[in-house]
Amino acid sequence: MVKTADSDTVGLKKQWQIFLIALAFFTRIPIPANTPYSTQRLNQANRYFGVVGIIVGAISAAVYLLTLTLFPPEIAIAFAMGCSLLATGAFHEDGLADVFDGFGGGWDVEQKLNIMKDSRLGTYGAAALVMALGIKWLTLAAIAEIDPFLPALLLVVMHTLSRICAASLIFSYPYVRADQTSKVKPLANQQSPQDLWVLIATGLIILLLLPLNAATVLILVLLATRVLCGKWFEHQLGGYTGDCLGATQQLTEIAGYMALLALL
């Protein structure tokens, strides 16, 4: 079948709409109300989760650089982190807290899932959330002491790569069907090889922003963290839920900052 200019235009329009679904799902950024939505398109949207990370990271980096003109780096980092929380509605942080609450307080899979669906924040989740935000702030502040402009670059890099790591779990691990009533529904729970390759390509492009040695170390650390997260979820639940993907994003983001700080 011969491709025409019209079919290419339709294809590009569909991809743009799928990207908008990804943007709406992971951020509070408004999209056109007439954007077509379906479960199939949400599943396809996971290919653009890394691109959403670029946008969130770029917004955070811009806030950091702007605030840096008025305040010390530590304050600028706090503003940048706060901006990312506002941009995403603390979506991933909520997943992290739910995972620690569920895994810390549940005895079996059903109980863990029930705890994770509870909107209330428990002790395990609160502790994990405070530690995660604190470690991120401390690590970025330490990096800023070495180079005050470096956190801006790393915010873009790690917001992107961490979302790619989280989304790639969809390809490797089973979705826990007992999570059907989870409060984070709807959820992308299928990933094609094409979706995965788009994610990988996005990550490789972002890695070009770093020196070769830093990119190599980062790849190894993030792959190891991704595997450990996947095995942890598989052991606890038999697969992943939406909260697990959020927790993976947070944990890989932290691991990336710490690896780069150690390298510096």
Tab-separated table of N, CA and C in Angstrom, residues 8-72:
chain	number	residue	atom	x	y	z
A	8	ASP	N	-0.010	10.370	6.107
A	8	ASP	CA	1.052	10.783	7.025
A	8	ASP	C	0.542	11.844	7.987
A	9	THR	N	-0.263	12.774	7.460
A	9	THR	CA	-0.820	13.832	8.308
A	9	THR	C	-1.741	13.253	9.377
A	10	VAL	N	-2.580	12.305	8.965
A	10	VAL	CA	-3.479	11.655	9.914
A	10	VAL	C	-2.688	10.915	10.978
A	11	GLY	N	-1.615	10.229	10.544
A	11	GLY	CA	-0.776	9.498	11.496
A	11	GLY	C	-0.112	10.411	12.498
A	12	LEU	N	0.413	11.542	12.033
A	12	LEU	CA	1.053	12.505	12.921
A	12	LEU	C	0.038	13.116	13.892
A	13	LYS	N	-1.146	13.392	13.393
A	13	LYS	CA	-2.199	13.955	14.239
A	13	LYS	C	-2.568	12.979	15.353
A	14	LYS	N	-2.658	11.688	14.999
A	14	LYS	CA	-2.990	10.674	15.998
A	14	LYS	C	-1.895	10.588	17.050
A	15	GLN	N	-0.620	10.626	16.634
A	15	GLN	CA	0.484	10.563	17.591
A	15	GLN	C	0.486	11.782	18.517
A	16	TRP	N	0.153	12.944	17.959
A	16	TRP	CA	0.052	14.160	18.768
A	16	TRP	C	-1.044	14.015	19.823
A	17	GLN	N	-2.174	13.451	19.414
A	17	GLN	CA	-3.273	13.232	20.350
A	17	GLN	C	-2.891	12.225	21.432
A	18	ILE	N	-2.162	11.189	21.060
A	18	ILE	CA	-1.698	10.194	22.031
A	18	ILE	C	-0.721	10.830	23.019
A	19	PHE	N	0.150	11.702	22.498
A	19	PHE	CA	1.061	12.428	23.386
A	19	PHE	C	0.291	13.305	24.368
A	20	LEU	N	-0.758	13.967	23.892
A	20	LEU	CA	-1.561	14.819	24.773
A	20	LEU	C	-2.202	13.996	25.892
A	21	ILE	N	-2.614	12.771	25.582
A	21	ILE	CA	-3.170	11.889	26.608
A	21	ILE	C	-2.113	11.587	27.665
A	22	ALA	N	-0.891	11.323	27.235
A	22	ALA	CA	0.206	11.082	28.181
A	22	ALA	C	0.445	12.309	29.047
A	23	LEU	N	0.417	13.483	28.431
A	23	LEU	CA	0.636	14.727	29.167
A	23	LEU	C	-0.460	14.955	30.199
A	24	ALA	N	-1.706	14.701	29.819
A	24	ALA	CA	-2.832	14.907	30.732
A	24	ALA	C	-2.809	13.892	31.866
A	25	PHE	N	-2.378	12.666	31.560
A	25	PHE	CA	-2.382	11.607	32.563
A	25	PHE	C	-1.343	11.852	33.658
A	26	PHE	N	-0.185	12.400	33.283
A	26	PHE	CA	0.921	12.530	34.229
A	26	PHE	C	1.147	13.940	34.749
A	27	THR	N	0.425	14.925	34.228
A	27	THR	CA	0.617	16.294	34.701
A	27	THR	C	-0.728	16.981	34.883
A	28	ARG	N	-0.661	18.186	35.429
A	28	ARG	CA	-1.852	19.030	35.544
A	28	ARG	C	-1.933	20.026	34.389
A	29	ILE	N	-1.093	19.862	33.387
A	29	ILE	CA	-1.103	20.758	32.235
A	29	ILE	C	-2.365	20.492	31.405
A	30	PRO	N	-3.174	21.497	31.152
A	30	PRO	CA	-4.436	21.268	30.423
A	30	PRO	C	-4.185	20.937	28.954
A	31	ILE	N	-5.054	20.094	28.410
A	31	ILE	CA	-5.018	19.756	26.986
A	31	ILE	C	-6.393	20.060	26.400
A	32	PRO	N	-6.519	20.138	25.073
A	32	PRO	CA	-7.839	20.414	24.466
A	32	PRO	C	-8.883	19.398	24.910
A	33	ALA	N	-10.066	19.891	25.248
A	33	ALA	CA	-11.134	19.027	25.760
A	33	ALA	C	-11.623	18.027	24.721
A	34	ASN	N	-11.407	18.321	23.448
A	34	ASN	CA	-11.895	17.438	22.387
A	34	ASN	C	-10.862	16.387	21.960
A	35	THR	N	-9.797	16.222	22.743
A	35	THR	CA	-8.784	15.213	22.421
A	35	THR	C	-9.394	13.818	22.539
A	36	PRO	N	-9.383	13.022	21.465
A	36	PRO	CA	-9.998	11.684	21.520
A	36	PRO	C	-9.287	10.800	22.549
A	37	TYR	N	-10.086	10.062	23.336
A	37	TYR	CA	-9.520	9.196	24.366
A	37	TYR	C	-10.110	7.799	24.250
A	38	SER	N	-9.261	6.805	24.505
A	38	SER	CA	-9.701	5.421	24.606
A	38	SER	C	-8.665	4.660	25.416
A	39	THR	N	-9.042	3.494	25.905
A	39	THR	CA	-8.099	2.669	26.654
A	39	THR	C	-6.902	2.292	25.783
A	40	GLN	N	-7.158	2.010	24.521
A	40	GLN	CA	-6.082	1.661	23.603
A	40	GLN	C	-5.094	2.816	23.451
A	41	ARG	N	-5.618	4.029	23.332
A	41	ARG	CA	-4.739	5.187	23.187
A	41	ARG	C	-3.957	5.463	24.466
A	42	LEU	N	-4.557	5.193	25.616
A	42	LEU	CA	-3.827	5.361	26.871
A	42	LEU	C	-2.666	4.375	26.933
A	43	ASN	N	-2.900	3.147	26.519
A	43	ASN	CA	-1.810	2.178	26.480
A	43	ASN	C	-0.710	2.616	25.523
A	44	GLN	N	-1.089	3.149	24.371
A	44	GLN	CA	-0.092	3.632	23.416
A	44	GLN	C	0.646	4.868	23.946
A	45	ALA	N	-0.024	5.615	24.814
A	45	ALA	CA	0.572	6.854	25.338
A	45	ALA	C	1.797	6.593	26.186
A	46	ASN	N	1.968	5.348	26.691
A	46	ASN	CA	3.128	5.096	27.545
A	46	ASN	C	4.445	5.305	26.798
A	47	ARG	N	4.410	5.284	25.469
A	47	ARG	CA	5.630	5.514	24.696
A	47	ARG	C	6.149	6.940	24.867
A	48	TYR	N	5.255	7.850	25.265
A	48	TYR	CA	5.636	9.257	25.407
A	48	TYR	C	5.840	9.682	26.858
A	49	PHE	N	5.877	8.735	27.771
A	49	PHE	CA	6.076	9.099	29.177
A	49	PHE	C	7.430	9.783	29.384
A	50	GLY	N	8.447	9.358	28.623
A	50	GLY	CA	9.751	10.017	28.716
A	50	GLY	C	9.701	11.448	28.227
A	51	VAL	N	8.937	11.694	27.171
A	51	VAL	CA	8.791	13.057	26.649
A	51	VAL	C	8.098	13.949	27.682
A	52	VAL	N	7.117	13.380	28.377
A	52	VAL	CA	6.469	14.124	29.466
A	52	VAL	C	7.511	14.478	30.531
A	53	GLY	N	8.419	13.559	30.792
A	53	GLY	CA	9.493	13.828	31.750
A	53	GLY	C	10.365	14.989	31.313
A	54	ILE	N	10.632	15.085	30.017
A	54	ILE	CA	11.414	16.218	29.506
A	54	ILE	C	10.707	17.531	29.827
A	55	ILE	N	9.390	17.553	29.620
A	55	ILE	CA	8.620	18.773	29.863
A	55	ILE	C	8.623	19.141	31.340
A	56	VAL	N	8.353	18.158	32.207
A	56	VAL	CA	8.352	18.423	33.653
A	56	VAL	C	9.746	18.847	34.111
A	57	GLY	N	10.764	18.171	33.610
A	57	GLY	CA	12.136	18.515	33.978
A	57	GLY	C	12.523	19.902	33.498
A	58	ALA	N	12.093	20.253	32.289
A	58	ALA	CA	12.419	21.578	31.751
A	58	ALA	C	11.737	22.683	32.549
A	59	ILE	N	10.493	22.452	32.959
A	59	ILE	CA	9.791	23.428	33.793
A	59	ILE	C	10.514	23.593	35.128
A	60	SER	N	10.881	22.492	35.743
A	60	SER	CA	11.598	22.535	37.024
A	60	SER	C	12.944	23.225	36.871
A	61	ALA	N	13.660	22.927	35.786
A	61	ALA	CA	14.965	23.545	35.547
A	61	ALA	C	14.831	25.046	35.342
A	62	ALA	N	13.788	25.460	34.620
A	62	ALA	CA	13.573	26.894	34.386
A	62	ALA	C	13.293	27.619	35.697
A	63	VAL	N	12.474	26.994	36.546
A	63	VAL	CA	12.187	27.595	37.859
A	63	VAL	C	13.464	27.676	38.689
A	64	TYR	N	14.272	26.630	38.637
A	64	TYR	CA	15.539	26.622	39.387
A	64	TYR	C	16.443	27.762	38.924
A	65	LEU	N	16.644	27.895	37.623
A	65	LEU	CA	17.548	28.924	37.102
A	65	LEU	C	17.029	30.328	37.395
A	66	LEU	N	15.713	30.505	37.308
A	66	LEU	CA	15.126	31.811	37.602
A	66	LEU	C	15.281	32.159	39.078
A	67	THR	N	14.992	31.192	39.933
A	67	THR	CA	15.082	31.426	41.372
A	67	THR	C	16.534	31.600	41.816
A	68	LEU	N	17.453	30.960	41.073
A	68	LEU	CA	18.874	31.052	41.416
A	68	LEU	C	19.402	32.478	41.288
A	69	THR	N	18.739	33.299	40.499
A	69	THR	CA	19.178	34.689	40.364
A	69	THR	C	18.864	35.518	41.609
A	70	LEU	N	18.003	34.996	42.480
A	70	LEU	CA	17.587	35.742	43.671
A	70	LEU	C	18.014	35.091	44.985
A	71	PHE	N	18.142	33.753	44.969
A	71	PHE	CA	18.378	33.019	46.216
A	71	PHE	C	19.528	32.026	46.058
A	72	PRO	N	20.033	31.503	47.176
A	72	PRO	CA	21.074	30.465	47.108
A	72	PRO	C	20.543	29.209	46.430
